[in-house]
Structure formats: C-alpha cells, structure tokens
Coordinates of C-alpha atoms and ligand atoms in Angstrom, one line a residue:
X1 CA 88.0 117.6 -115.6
X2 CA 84.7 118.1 -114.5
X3 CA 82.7 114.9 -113.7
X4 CA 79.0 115.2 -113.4
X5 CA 77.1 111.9 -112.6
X6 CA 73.5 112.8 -115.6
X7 CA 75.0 110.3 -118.5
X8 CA 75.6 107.4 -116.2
X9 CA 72.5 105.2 -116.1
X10 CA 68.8 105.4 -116.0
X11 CA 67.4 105.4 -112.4
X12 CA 65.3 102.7 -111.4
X13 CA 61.7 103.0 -112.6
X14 CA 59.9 105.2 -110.4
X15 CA 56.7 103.5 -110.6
X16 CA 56.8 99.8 -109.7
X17 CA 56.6 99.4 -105.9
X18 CA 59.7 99.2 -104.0
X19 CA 61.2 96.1 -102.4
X20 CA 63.4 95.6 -99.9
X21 CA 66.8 93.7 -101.0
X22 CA 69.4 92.8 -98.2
X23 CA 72.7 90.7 -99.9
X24 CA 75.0 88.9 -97.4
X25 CA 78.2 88.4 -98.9
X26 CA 80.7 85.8 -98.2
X27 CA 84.4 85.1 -99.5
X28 CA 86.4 87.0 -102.5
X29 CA 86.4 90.4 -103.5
X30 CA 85.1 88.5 -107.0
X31 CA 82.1 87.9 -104.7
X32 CA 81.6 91.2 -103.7
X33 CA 81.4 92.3 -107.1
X34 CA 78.9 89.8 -107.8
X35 CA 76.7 91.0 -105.4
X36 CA 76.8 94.6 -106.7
X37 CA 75.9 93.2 -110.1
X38 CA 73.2 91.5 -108.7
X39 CA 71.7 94.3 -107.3
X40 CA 72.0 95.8 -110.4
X41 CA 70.1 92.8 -112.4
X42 CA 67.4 93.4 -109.5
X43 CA 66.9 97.0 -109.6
X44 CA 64.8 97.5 -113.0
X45 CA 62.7 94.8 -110.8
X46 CA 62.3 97.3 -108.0
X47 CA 64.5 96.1 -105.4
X48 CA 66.3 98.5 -103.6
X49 CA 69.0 97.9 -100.5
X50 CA 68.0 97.3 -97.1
X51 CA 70.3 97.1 -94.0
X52 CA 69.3 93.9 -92.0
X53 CA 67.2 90.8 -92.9
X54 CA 64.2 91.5 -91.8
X55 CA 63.2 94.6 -93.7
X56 CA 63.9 92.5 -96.7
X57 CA 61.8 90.8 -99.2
X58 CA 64.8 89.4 -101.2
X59 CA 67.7 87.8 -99.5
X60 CA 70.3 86.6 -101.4
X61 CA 73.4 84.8 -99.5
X62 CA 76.3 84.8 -101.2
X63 CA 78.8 82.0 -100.7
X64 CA 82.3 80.7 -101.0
X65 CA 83.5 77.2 -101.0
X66 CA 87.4 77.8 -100.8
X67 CA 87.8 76.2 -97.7
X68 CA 85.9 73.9 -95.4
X69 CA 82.8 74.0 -93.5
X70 CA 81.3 76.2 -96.2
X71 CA 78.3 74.2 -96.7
X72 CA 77.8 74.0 -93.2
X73 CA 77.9 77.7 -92.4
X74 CA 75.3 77.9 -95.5
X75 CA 72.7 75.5 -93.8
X76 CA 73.5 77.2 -90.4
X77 CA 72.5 80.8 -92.0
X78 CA 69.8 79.4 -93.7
X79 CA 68.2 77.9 -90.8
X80 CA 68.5 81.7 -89.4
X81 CA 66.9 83.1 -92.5
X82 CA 63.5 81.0 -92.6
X83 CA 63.1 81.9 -89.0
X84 CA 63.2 85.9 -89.9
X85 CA 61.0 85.1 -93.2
X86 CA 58.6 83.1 -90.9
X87 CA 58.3 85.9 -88.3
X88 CA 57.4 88.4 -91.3
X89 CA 55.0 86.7 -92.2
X90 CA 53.3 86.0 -88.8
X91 CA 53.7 89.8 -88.6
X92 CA 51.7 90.6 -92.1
X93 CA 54.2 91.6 -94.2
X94 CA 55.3 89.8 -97.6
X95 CA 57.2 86.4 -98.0
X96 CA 60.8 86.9 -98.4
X97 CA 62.4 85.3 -102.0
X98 CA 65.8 83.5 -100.5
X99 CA 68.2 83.1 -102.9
X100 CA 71.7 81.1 -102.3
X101 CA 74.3 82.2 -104.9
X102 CA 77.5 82.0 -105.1
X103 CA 80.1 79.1 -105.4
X104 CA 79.0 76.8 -102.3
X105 CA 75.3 76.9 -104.7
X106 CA 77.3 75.4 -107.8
X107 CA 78.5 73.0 -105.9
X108 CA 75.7 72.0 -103.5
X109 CA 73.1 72.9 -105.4
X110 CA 71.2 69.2 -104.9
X111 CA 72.1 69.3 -101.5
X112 CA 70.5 72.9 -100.9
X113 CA 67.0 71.4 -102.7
X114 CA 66.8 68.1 -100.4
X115 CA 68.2 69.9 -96.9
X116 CA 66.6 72.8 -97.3
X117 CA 63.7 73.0 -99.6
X118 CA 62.2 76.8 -98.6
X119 CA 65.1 77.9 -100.6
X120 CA 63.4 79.7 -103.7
X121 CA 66.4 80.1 -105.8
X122 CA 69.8 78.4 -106.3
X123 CA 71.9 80.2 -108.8
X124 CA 76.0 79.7 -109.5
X125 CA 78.5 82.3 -110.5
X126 CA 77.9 82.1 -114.1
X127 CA 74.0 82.6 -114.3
X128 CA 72.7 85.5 -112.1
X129 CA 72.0 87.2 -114.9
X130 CA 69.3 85.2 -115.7
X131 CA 67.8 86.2 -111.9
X132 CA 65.0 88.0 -113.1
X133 CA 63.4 85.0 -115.0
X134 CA 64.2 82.9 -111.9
X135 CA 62.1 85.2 -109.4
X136 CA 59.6 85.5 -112.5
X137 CA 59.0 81.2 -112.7
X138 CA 59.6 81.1 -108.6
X139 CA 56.8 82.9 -108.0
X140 CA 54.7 81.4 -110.8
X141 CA 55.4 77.7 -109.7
X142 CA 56.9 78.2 -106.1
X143 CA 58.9 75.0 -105.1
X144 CA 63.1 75.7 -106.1
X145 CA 64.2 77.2 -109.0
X146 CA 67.9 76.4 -109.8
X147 CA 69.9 77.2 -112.0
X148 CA 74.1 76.4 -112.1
X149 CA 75.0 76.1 -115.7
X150 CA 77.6 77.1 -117.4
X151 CA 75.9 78.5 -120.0
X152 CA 77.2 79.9 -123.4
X153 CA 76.6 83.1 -123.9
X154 CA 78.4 85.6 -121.5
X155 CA 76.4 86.9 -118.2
X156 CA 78.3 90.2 -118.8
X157 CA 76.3 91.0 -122.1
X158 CA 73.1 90.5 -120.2
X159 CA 73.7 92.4 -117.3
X160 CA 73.0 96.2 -117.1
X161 CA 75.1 99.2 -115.8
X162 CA 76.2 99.9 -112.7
X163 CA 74.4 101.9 -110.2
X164 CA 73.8 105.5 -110.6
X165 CA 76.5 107.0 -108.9
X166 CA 73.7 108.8 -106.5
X167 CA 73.0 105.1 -105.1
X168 CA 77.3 104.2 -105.0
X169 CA 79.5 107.1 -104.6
X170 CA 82.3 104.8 -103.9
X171 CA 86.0 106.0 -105.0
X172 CA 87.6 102.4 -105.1
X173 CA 85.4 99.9 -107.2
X174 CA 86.2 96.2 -108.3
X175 CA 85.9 95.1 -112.0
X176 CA 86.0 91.7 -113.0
X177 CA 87.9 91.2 -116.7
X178 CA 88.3 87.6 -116.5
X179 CA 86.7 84.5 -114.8
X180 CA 87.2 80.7 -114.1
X181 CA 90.3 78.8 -113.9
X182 CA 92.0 75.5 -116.2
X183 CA 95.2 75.5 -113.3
X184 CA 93.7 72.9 -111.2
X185 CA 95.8 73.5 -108.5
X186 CA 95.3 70.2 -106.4
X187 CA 93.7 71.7 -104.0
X188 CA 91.4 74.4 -105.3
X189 CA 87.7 73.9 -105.7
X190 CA 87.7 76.9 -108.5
X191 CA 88.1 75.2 -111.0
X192 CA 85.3 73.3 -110.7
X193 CA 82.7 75.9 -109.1
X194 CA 83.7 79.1 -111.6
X195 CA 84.4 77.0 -114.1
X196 CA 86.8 77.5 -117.7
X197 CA 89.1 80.5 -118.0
X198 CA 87.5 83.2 -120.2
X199 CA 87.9 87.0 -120.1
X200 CA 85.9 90.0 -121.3
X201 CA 86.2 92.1 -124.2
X202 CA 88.4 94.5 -124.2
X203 CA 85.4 97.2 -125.0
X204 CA 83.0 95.7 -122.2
X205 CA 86.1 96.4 -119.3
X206 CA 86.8 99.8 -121.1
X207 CA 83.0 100.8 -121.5
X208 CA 82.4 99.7 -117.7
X209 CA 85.9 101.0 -116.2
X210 CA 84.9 105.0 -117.9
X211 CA 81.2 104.5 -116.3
X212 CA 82.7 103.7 -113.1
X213 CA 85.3 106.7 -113.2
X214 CA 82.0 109.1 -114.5
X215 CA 80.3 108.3 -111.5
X216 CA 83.3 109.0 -108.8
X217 CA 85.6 106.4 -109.0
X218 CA 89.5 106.8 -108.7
X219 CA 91.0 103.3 -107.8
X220 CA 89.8 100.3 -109.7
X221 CA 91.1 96.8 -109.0
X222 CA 90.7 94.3 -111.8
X223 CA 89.3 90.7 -110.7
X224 CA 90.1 87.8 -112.1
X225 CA 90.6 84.1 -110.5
X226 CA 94.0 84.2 -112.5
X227 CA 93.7 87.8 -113.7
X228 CA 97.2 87.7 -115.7
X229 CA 96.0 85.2 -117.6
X230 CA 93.3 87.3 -118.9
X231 CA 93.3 87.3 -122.8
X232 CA 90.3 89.5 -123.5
X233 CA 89.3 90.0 -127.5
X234 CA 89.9 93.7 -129.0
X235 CA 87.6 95.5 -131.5
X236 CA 89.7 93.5 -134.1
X237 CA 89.5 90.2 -132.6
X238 CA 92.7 90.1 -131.4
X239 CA 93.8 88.8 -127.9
X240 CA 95.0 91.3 -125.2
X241 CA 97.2 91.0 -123.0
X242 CA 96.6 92.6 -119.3
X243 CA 99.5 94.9 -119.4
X244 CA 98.2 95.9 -122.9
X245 CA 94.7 96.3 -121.4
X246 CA 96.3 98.2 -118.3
X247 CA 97.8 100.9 -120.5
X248 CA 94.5 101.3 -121.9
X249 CA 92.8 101.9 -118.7
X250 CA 95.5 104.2 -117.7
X251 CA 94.4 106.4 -120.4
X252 CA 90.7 107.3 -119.0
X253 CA 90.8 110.7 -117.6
X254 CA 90.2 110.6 -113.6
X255 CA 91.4 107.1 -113.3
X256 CA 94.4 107.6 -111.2
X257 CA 94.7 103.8 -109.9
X258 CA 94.6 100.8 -111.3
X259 CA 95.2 96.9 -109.0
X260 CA 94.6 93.6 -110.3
X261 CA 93.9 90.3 -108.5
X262 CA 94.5 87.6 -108.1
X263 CA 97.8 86.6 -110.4
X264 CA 99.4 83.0 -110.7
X265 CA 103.2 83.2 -111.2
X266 CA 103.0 81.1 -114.1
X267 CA 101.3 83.5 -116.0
X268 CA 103.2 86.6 -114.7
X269 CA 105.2 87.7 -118.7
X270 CA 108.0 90.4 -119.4
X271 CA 105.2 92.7 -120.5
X272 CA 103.4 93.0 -117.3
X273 CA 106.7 92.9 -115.7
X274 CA 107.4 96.8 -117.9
X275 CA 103.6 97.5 -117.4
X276 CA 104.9 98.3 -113.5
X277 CA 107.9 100.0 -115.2
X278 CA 105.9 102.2 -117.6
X279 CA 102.4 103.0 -115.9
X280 CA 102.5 105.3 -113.0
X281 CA 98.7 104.2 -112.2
X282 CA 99.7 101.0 -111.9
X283 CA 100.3 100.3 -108.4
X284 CA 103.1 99.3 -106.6
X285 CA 101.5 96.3 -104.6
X286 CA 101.0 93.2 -106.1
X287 CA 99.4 90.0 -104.5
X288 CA 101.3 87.3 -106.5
X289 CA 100.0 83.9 -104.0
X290 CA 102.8 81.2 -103.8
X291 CA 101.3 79.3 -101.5
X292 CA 104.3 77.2 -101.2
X293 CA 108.3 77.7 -101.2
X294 CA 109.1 73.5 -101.3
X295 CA 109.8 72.4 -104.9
X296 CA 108.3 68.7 -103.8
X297 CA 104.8 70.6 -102.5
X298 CA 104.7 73.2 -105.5
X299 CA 104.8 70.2 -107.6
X300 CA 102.4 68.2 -105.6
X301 CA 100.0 71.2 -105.7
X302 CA 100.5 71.7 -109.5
X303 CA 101.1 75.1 -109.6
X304 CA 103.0 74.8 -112.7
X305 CA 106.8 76.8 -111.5
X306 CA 109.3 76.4 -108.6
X307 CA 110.6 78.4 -105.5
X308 CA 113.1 79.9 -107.3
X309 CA 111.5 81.1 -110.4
X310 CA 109.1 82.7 -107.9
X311 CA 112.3 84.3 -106.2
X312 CA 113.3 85.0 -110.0
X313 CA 109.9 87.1 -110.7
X314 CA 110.2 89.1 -107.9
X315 CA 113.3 90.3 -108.9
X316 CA 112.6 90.9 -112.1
X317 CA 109.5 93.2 -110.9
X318 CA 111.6 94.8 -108.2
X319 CA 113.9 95.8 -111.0
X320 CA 111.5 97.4 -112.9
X321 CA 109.8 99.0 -109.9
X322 CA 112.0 99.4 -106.9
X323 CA 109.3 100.9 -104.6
X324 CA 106.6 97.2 -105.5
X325 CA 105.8 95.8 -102.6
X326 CA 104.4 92.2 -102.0
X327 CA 101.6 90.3 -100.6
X328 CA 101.1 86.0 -101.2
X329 CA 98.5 83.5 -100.4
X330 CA 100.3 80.4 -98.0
X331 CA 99.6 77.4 -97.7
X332 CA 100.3 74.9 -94.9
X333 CA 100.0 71.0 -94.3
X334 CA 99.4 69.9 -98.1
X335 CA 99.3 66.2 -98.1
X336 CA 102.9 65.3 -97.8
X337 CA 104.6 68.5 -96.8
X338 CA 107.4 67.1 -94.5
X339 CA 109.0 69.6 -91.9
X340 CA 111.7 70.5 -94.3
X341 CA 108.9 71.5 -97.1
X342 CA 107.8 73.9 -94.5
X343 CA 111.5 75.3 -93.6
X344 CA 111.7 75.5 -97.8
X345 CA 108.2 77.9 -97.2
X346 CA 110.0 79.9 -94.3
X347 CA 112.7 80.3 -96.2
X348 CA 111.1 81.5 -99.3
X349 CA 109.3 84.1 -97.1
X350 CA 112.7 85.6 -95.6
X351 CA 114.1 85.9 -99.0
X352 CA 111.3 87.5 -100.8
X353 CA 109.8 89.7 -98.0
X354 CA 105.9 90.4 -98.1
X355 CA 104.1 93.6 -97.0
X356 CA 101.5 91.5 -96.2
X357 CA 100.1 88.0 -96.3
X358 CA 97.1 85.8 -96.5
X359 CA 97.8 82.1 -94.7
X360 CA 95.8 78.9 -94.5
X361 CA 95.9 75.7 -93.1
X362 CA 95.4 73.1 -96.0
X363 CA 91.9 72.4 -95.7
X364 CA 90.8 69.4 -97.8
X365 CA 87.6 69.8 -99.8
X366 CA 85.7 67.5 -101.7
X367 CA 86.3 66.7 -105.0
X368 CA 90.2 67.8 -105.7
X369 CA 93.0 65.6 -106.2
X370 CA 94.6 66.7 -102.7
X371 CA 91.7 65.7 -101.0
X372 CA 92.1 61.8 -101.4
X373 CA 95.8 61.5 -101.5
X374 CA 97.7 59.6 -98.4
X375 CA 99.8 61.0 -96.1
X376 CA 97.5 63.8 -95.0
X377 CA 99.2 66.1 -92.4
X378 CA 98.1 66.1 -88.4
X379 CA 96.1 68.8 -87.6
X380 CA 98.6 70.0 -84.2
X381 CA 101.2 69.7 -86.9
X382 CA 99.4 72.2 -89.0
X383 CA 98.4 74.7 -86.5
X384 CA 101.9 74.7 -85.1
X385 CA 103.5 75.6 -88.6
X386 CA 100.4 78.0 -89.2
X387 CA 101.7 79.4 -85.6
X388 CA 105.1 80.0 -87.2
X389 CA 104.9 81.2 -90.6
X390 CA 101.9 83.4 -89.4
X391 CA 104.3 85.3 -86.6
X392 CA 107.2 85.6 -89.2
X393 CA 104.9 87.1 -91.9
X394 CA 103.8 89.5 -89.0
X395 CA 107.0 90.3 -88.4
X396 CA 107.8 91.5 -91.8
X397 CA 104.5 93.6 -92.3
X398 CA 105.3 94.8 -89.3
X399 CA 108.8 95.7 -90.3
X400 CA 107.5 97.1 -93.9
X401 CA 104.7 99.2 -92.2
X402 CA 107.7 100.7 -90.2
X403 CA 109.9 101.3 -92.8
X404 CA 107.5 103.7 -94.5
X405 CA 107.3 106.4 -91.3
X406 CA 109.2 109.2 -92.1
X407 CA 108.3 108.8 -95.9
X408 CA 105.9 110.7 -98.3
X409 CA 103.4 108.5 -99.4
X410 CA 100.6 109.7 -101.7
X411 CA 96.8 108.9 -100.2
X412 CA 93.7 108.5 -102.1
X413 CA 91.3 110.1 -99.5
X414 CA 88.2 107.6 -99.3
X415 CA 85.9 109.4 -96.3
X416 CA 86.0 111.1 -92.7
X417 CA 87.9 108.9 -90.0
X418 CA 86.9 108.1 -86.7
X419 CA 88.0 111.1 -84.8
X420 CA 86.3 114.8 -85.1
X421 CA 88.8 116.8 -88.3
X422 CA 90.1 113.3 -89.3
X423 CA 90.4 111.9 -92.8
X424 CA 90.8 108.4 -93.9
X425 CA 92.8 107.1 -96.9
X426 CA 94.5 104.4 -98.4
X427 CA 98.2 104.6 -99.4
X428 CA 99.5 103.2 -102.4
X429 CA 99.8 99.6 -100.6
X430 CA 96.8 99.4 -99.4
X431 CA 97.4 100.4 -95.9
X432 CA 94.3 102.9 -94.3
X433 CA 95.9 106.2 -93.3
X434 CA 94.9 108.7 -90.8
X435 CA 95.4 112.1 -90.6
X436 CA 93.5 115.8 -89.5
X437 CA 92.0 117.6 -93.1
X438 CA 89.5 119.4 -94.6
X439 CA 86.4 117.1 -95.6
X440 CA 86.4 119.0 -99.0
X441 CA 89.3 116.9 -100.1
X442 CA 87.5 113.5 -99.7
X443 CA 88.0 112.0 -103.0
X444 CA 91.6 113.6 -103.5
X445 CA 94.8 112.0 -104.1
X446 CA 97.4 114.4 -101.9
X447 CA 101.0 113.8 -100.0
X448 CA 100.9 112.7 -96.1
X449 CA 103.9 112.5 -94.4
X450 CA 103.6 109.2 -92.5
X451 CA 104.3 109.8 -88.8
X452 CA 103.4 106.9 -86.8
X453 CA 102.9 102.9 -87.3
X454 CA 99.8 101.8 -85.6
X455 CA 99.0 97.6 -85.4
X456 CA 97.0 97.9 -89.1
X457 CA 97.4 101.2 -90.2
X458 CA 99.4 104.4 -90.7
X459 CA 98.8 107.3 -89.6
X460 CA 100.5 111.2 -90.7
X461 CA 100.1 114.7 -91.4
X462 CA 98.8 116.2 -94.6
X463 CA 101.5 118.4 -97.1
X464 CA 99.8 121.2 -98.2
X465 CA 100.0 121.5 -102.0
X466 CA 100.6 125.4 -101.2
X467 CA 103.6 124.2 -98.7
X468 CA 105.1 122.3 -101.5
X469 CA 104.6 125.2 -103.7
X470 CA 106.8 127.4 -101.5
Ligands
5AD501 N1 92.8 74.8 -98.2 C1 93.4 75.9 -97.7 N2 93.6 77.0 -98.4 C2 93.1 77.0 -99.6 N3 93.1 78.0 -100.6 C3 92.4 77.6 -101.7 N4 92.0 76.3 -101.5 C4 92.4 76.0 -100.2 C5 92.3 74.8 -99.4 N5 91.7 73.7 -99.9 C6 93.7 79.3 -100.4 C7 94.9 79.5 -101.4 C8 94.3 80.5 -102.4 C9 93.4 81.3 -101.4 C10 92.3 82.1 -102.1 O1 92.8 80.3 -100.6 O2 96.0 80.1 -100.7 O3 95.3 81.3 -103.0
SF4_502 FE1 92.6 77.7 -107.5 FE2 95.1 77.3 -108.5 FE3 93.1 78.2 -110.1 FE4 94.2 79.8 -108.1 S1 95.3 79.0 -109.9 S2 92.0 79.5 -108.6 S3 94.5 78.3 -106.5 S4 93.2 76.2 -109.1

C-alpha cells in the first residue's frame, strides 16, 4: 500500500509570524502524548518547536506527581526558567509565556500562583485544550491564568489533528483511549490529579490511529492510566471492550503493531486474554504492574486481587501466547510491609519471571490514604529491599535478554544506529536492536538473527528476505 502523507492535516498557517515553542516533559508516556497534543493546540497559533529554552517564546513544563519531590523539582526548574526569560528580555527579544502543565499543576496549582507568581499559565491534564483562550486572556490581563477543572465536555473533541507527518515522521506513536482512574490504590496520587475513568469513542481512537498510520506510523501503543478498563462507546452507543477495540485497530492497513499501557490485573478479562491468542499485531509484551506479591500489602494497597490470581493471569496469557513476555511496576516499604511481605514480593517475581521491570521505593505523597497510616517503613530498610528485588529483577532480564540470542526475532526498523552501515530497531519486546543494513529499509519490519546480548540491548545480523526465499 502506498502511503502518501497530502490528506493528513492542514499545515500551519503560513502567514502569522512564527514562535518559538520548547516543551520539557516529565513522567509517563501519557505525558509525552500530552505534550505532542499540545503542540498541536498551539500550532494554528504559530508556535513551532525549538530545541533549548532560550530560543523559545512559549515554555511549557510538563510535570508528574507520582512520586515525591515533584513539586520541588517544579519550583527548582522554574526558578531556572525566569532567569532565561529575564536574560531575553535584557537581550531585546520577546517575553517568554511559561506555562506549568501537567499533574504536579492540578495538584499545586495555588501553590504555583503564591510561590511563583511569573507563572503565566497553570493548566491540568484535562484542560489544555482550552490553551489558546488561556495565552489569549494572559496576555490581555497578564497576572496567572489557571485553569484545573475537570470540565465536561471531552478535551479530545476540541483538540485538532496531529502533526503533518512532514513535522513527525515517527514510526512508533502513543495514543491515549482512556484517562483517569476510580482504583484508588492507597498510594497513588492519579486518582486525584487525572481524575474519573473515562475512555474515547471508539470512532475518535480509530479516526486518530488511521491518521497516525497515513502519516508513517507502524507501532502504536495505546495509553491509558488503567487502559484495560477502557470502555469506549461504538457508533451505536454500545461499550467496547479493549480486545474488541484491538481487533479493530488490527484491521488498518500498515498498522503492523499494536501495545497498550498501563493495565491493572483486576481488569485483565478472558477476552483480552484470546485478543493475545488471536491478533498477530498484538504484541507479545505486556506491562501488567503488581506492585506487590504479599496478600496482607496487596490488600493494604487496595489493588483489588491477590498474589495468586496474579500468578493465575499470567498463566492463563502464557497459555494463550507462549512466546508473551512480562514487565511489572514494584513496590517496596508500603506502610506495614514486614520482611516476610517482601520475601512474598521475591517470591512472586521468581515464579512469574519478568523481561523487565520498573521498581520504587514507597514514596508517601500527600493526600492518599498510605500517606498517614502508622507503621511507616525505615528508609535503610527500604533501600536495602530496593537493593534486592532490583538485582533479582536484573538478573532475570538479564537471563531473558540471553535467552533470545540465537533466535529470529522480527525488528521494526526505527532509524540509523550509532555506527557507520548500522540500523537501529526494536524487537517485539521492546528491546533496541543493532545490526549493519541498507538505510532504505528504515521503517521496515524484517527478520534479525539475534547474535549477541549487550547490558540494554540486542544486537544481530539481518536475514535477507531473498535468503529466506532460497
Ligand atoms: N510511591 C512509590 N511508587 C509509586 N508509584 C505510584 N505511586 C507511588 C508512590 N507513592 C509507582 C507504581 C505505579 C508506577 C507508575 O509508579 O508502581 O505503578
Ligand atoms: Fe494509581 Fe492504582 Fe489507579 Fe494505577 S490503578 S493509576 S496505581 S490508583
């Protein structure tokens, strides 16, 4: 199929004076796609990227609040930010807007106004849509616009399309399908910063997943803050499932990948268990956070299932695809996790096996139940069982990244490596792979025999189609 980029979106309009937008992004891949829809809202404005800070007359800092000393990094940056808008200015050139978005804005917001009140806008998750109007009144009234509601009508019906593919040209994109989170894990601030669970239509993710592929795409990863609970509304009003909305994706022409992040175990059903069976696009790597393996902390935390019905859904998805691998999210130190909670965790981790892991010390943060209970763990104590679980979980992606050399993996080809004749992919699990090629195949999916196991990546030699053929 031929792809050609014309039908995609209208460029930016060629008339209205450029300006100079530089986005720092903190925290989730949920964030990251924020900021690319933000640039988006922007650009019928006439902002366009710029590299570094200074060449910019927007900033826009967007933050995270999952764990601590958020607020104070924000302040810190900030404090770095006025300097660079100050210097612009003794050097001639025009104010820079600073905008702080994000979650550590919903939740801070007041804070931001009173400690740092050259902040010009201070917008949460669910309202950048409305940014033009708030660089519209900031300039009007000057003083802080801000705006964290969680308004009613949906920011995704507001915002426009993506990025010409001229101004992207990425081959792995992120998608969000469904925001916000009712869990209230006991130690999550999501909950309260993203707010409700609600999902997308399912026209909206099609519409937006076909643009995406149209403009060069060949790996999407669906977001979501529980992205298996996602219950987006069909063209007839009825609820969809994710599998059900997977096996529609897998249907767009040129969409040879499809991921999804993050899931919660509790909402992991039989159908998205076949959806692995049944959709080759779907792939084979799933990060499915536990962040426990202690009945007495899983319950503590809320999360709603125990150890072994974890251990139970991983079999059940093994079964249905032998070759899915796993990745978790770990928690350690909850309030009240004894030393024999912790030995449940390593024990979980030996049984399941992860291809890769994400681990934290408990970190309380304002707000959540966790925060004020009793029996809060020591901080040596935490960094020693951090120490441990983080060398065993090492030890296994280690051991997985291993076991594939000597294997065939198939390698979505994202760009030139390092080295002269080199190309850079990713493999199915995520893992970048290295290997000598033609630059003409950049954008290809082909077969690289995996050679060698390097500390975070995999390197190999191409197949030849024509090799295979003979
Ligand atoms: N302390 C430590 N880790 C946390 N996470 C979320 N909240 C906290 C906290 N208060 C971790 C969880 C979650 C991941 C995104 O961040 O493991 O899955
Ligand atoms: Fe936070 Fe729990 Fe919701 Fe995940 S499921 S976003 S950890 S509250």
């Amino acid at each position: 199929m031929n792809l050609t980029a014309e039908t995609i979106t209208a460029a930016p309009s060629a008339t209205r004076p450029r300006q100079g937008l530089h986005v720092i992004t903190w925290g989730c891949q949920m964030n990251v796609y924020d900021s690319a829809r933000m640039s988006d809202v922007l650009r019928p404005l006439g902002y366009g990227p710029v590299d570094t800070p200074e060449d910019a007359d927007m900033i826009i800092l967007n933050t995270c609040h999952i764990r601590e000393r958020a607020t104070e990094k924000v302040f810190s940056e900030l404090g770095k930010l006025r300097k660079i808008r100050d210097e612009r200015v003794q050097g001639g050139k025009s104010r820079t807007v600073i905008a702080v978005a994000g979650c550590v804005a919903q939740a801070a917001g007041e804070e931001i106004l009173s400690r740092a009140p050259y902040v010009d806008l201070v917008l949460g998750p669910q309202t950048y849509h409305r940014l033009p109007e708030m660089v519209a009144r900031a300039a009007r009234a000057g003083g802080t616009v801000i705006d964290t509601d969680f308004p009613a009508e949906q920011k995704f019906d507001y915002l426009p399309d993506q990025a010409a593919p001229q101004t992207n040209g990425n081959l792995t994109a992120f998608l969000t399908i469904q925001e916000g989170c009712d869990k209230f894990c006991s130690f999550c601030v999501v909950p309260y910063t993203r707010g409700a669970e609600s999902s997308r239509p399912v026209a909206s993710v099609i519409a937006e997943a076909r643009r995406m592929v149209m403009s060069g795409v060949r790996e999407i990863t669906l977001l979501g803050q529980n992205v298996n609970a996602y219950h987006g509304l069909d063209e007839n009003g009825r609820s969809t499932t994710l599998a059900e909305l997977a096996i529609d994706l897998a249907k767009i022409p040129g969409l040879e990948r499809i991921r999804y992040s993050t899931s919660h175990p509790r909402d992991v059903e039989q159908t998205l268990i076949d959806a692995h069976r049944d959709i080759p696009a779907l792939m084979p790597f799933l990060h499915l956070p536990v962040q426990s393996g202690s009945d007495r902390v899983l319950k503590a935390m809320n999360r709603g299932h125990t150890a072994d019905e974890y251990r139970d859904i991983i079999r059940r998805l093994r079964e249905a695809r032998p070759d899915l691998a796993l990745s978790s999210d770990f928690i350690v130190g909850h309030p009240g996790e004894s030393e024999q909670d912790f030995q449940d965790t390593m024990q979980l981790i030996r049984d399941v096996g992860f291809a890769s892991a994400y681990s934290f010390k408990y970190s309380p943060r304002p707000g959540t139940p966790a925060a004020g209970q009793p029996l809060q763990v020591a901080e040596d104590v935490k960094d020693r069982r951090l120490a441990e679980l983080q060398a065993l979980l090492r030890e296994q992606q280690d051991a997985f990244n291993e076991s594939l050399v000597g294997t065939v993996q198939d390698v979505l080809i994202t760009g030139l490596g390092r080295k002269p004749g080199q190309l850079a992919g990713r493999s199915p699990y995520l893992q970048p792979v290295h290997f000598d090629g033609p630059a003409e195949l950049i954008g290809q999916i082909v077969k690289v025999s995996i050679t060698i196991r390097r500390t975070n990546s995999l390197g190999g030699v191409l197949i030849r189609e024509t090799a295979l053929a003979c």
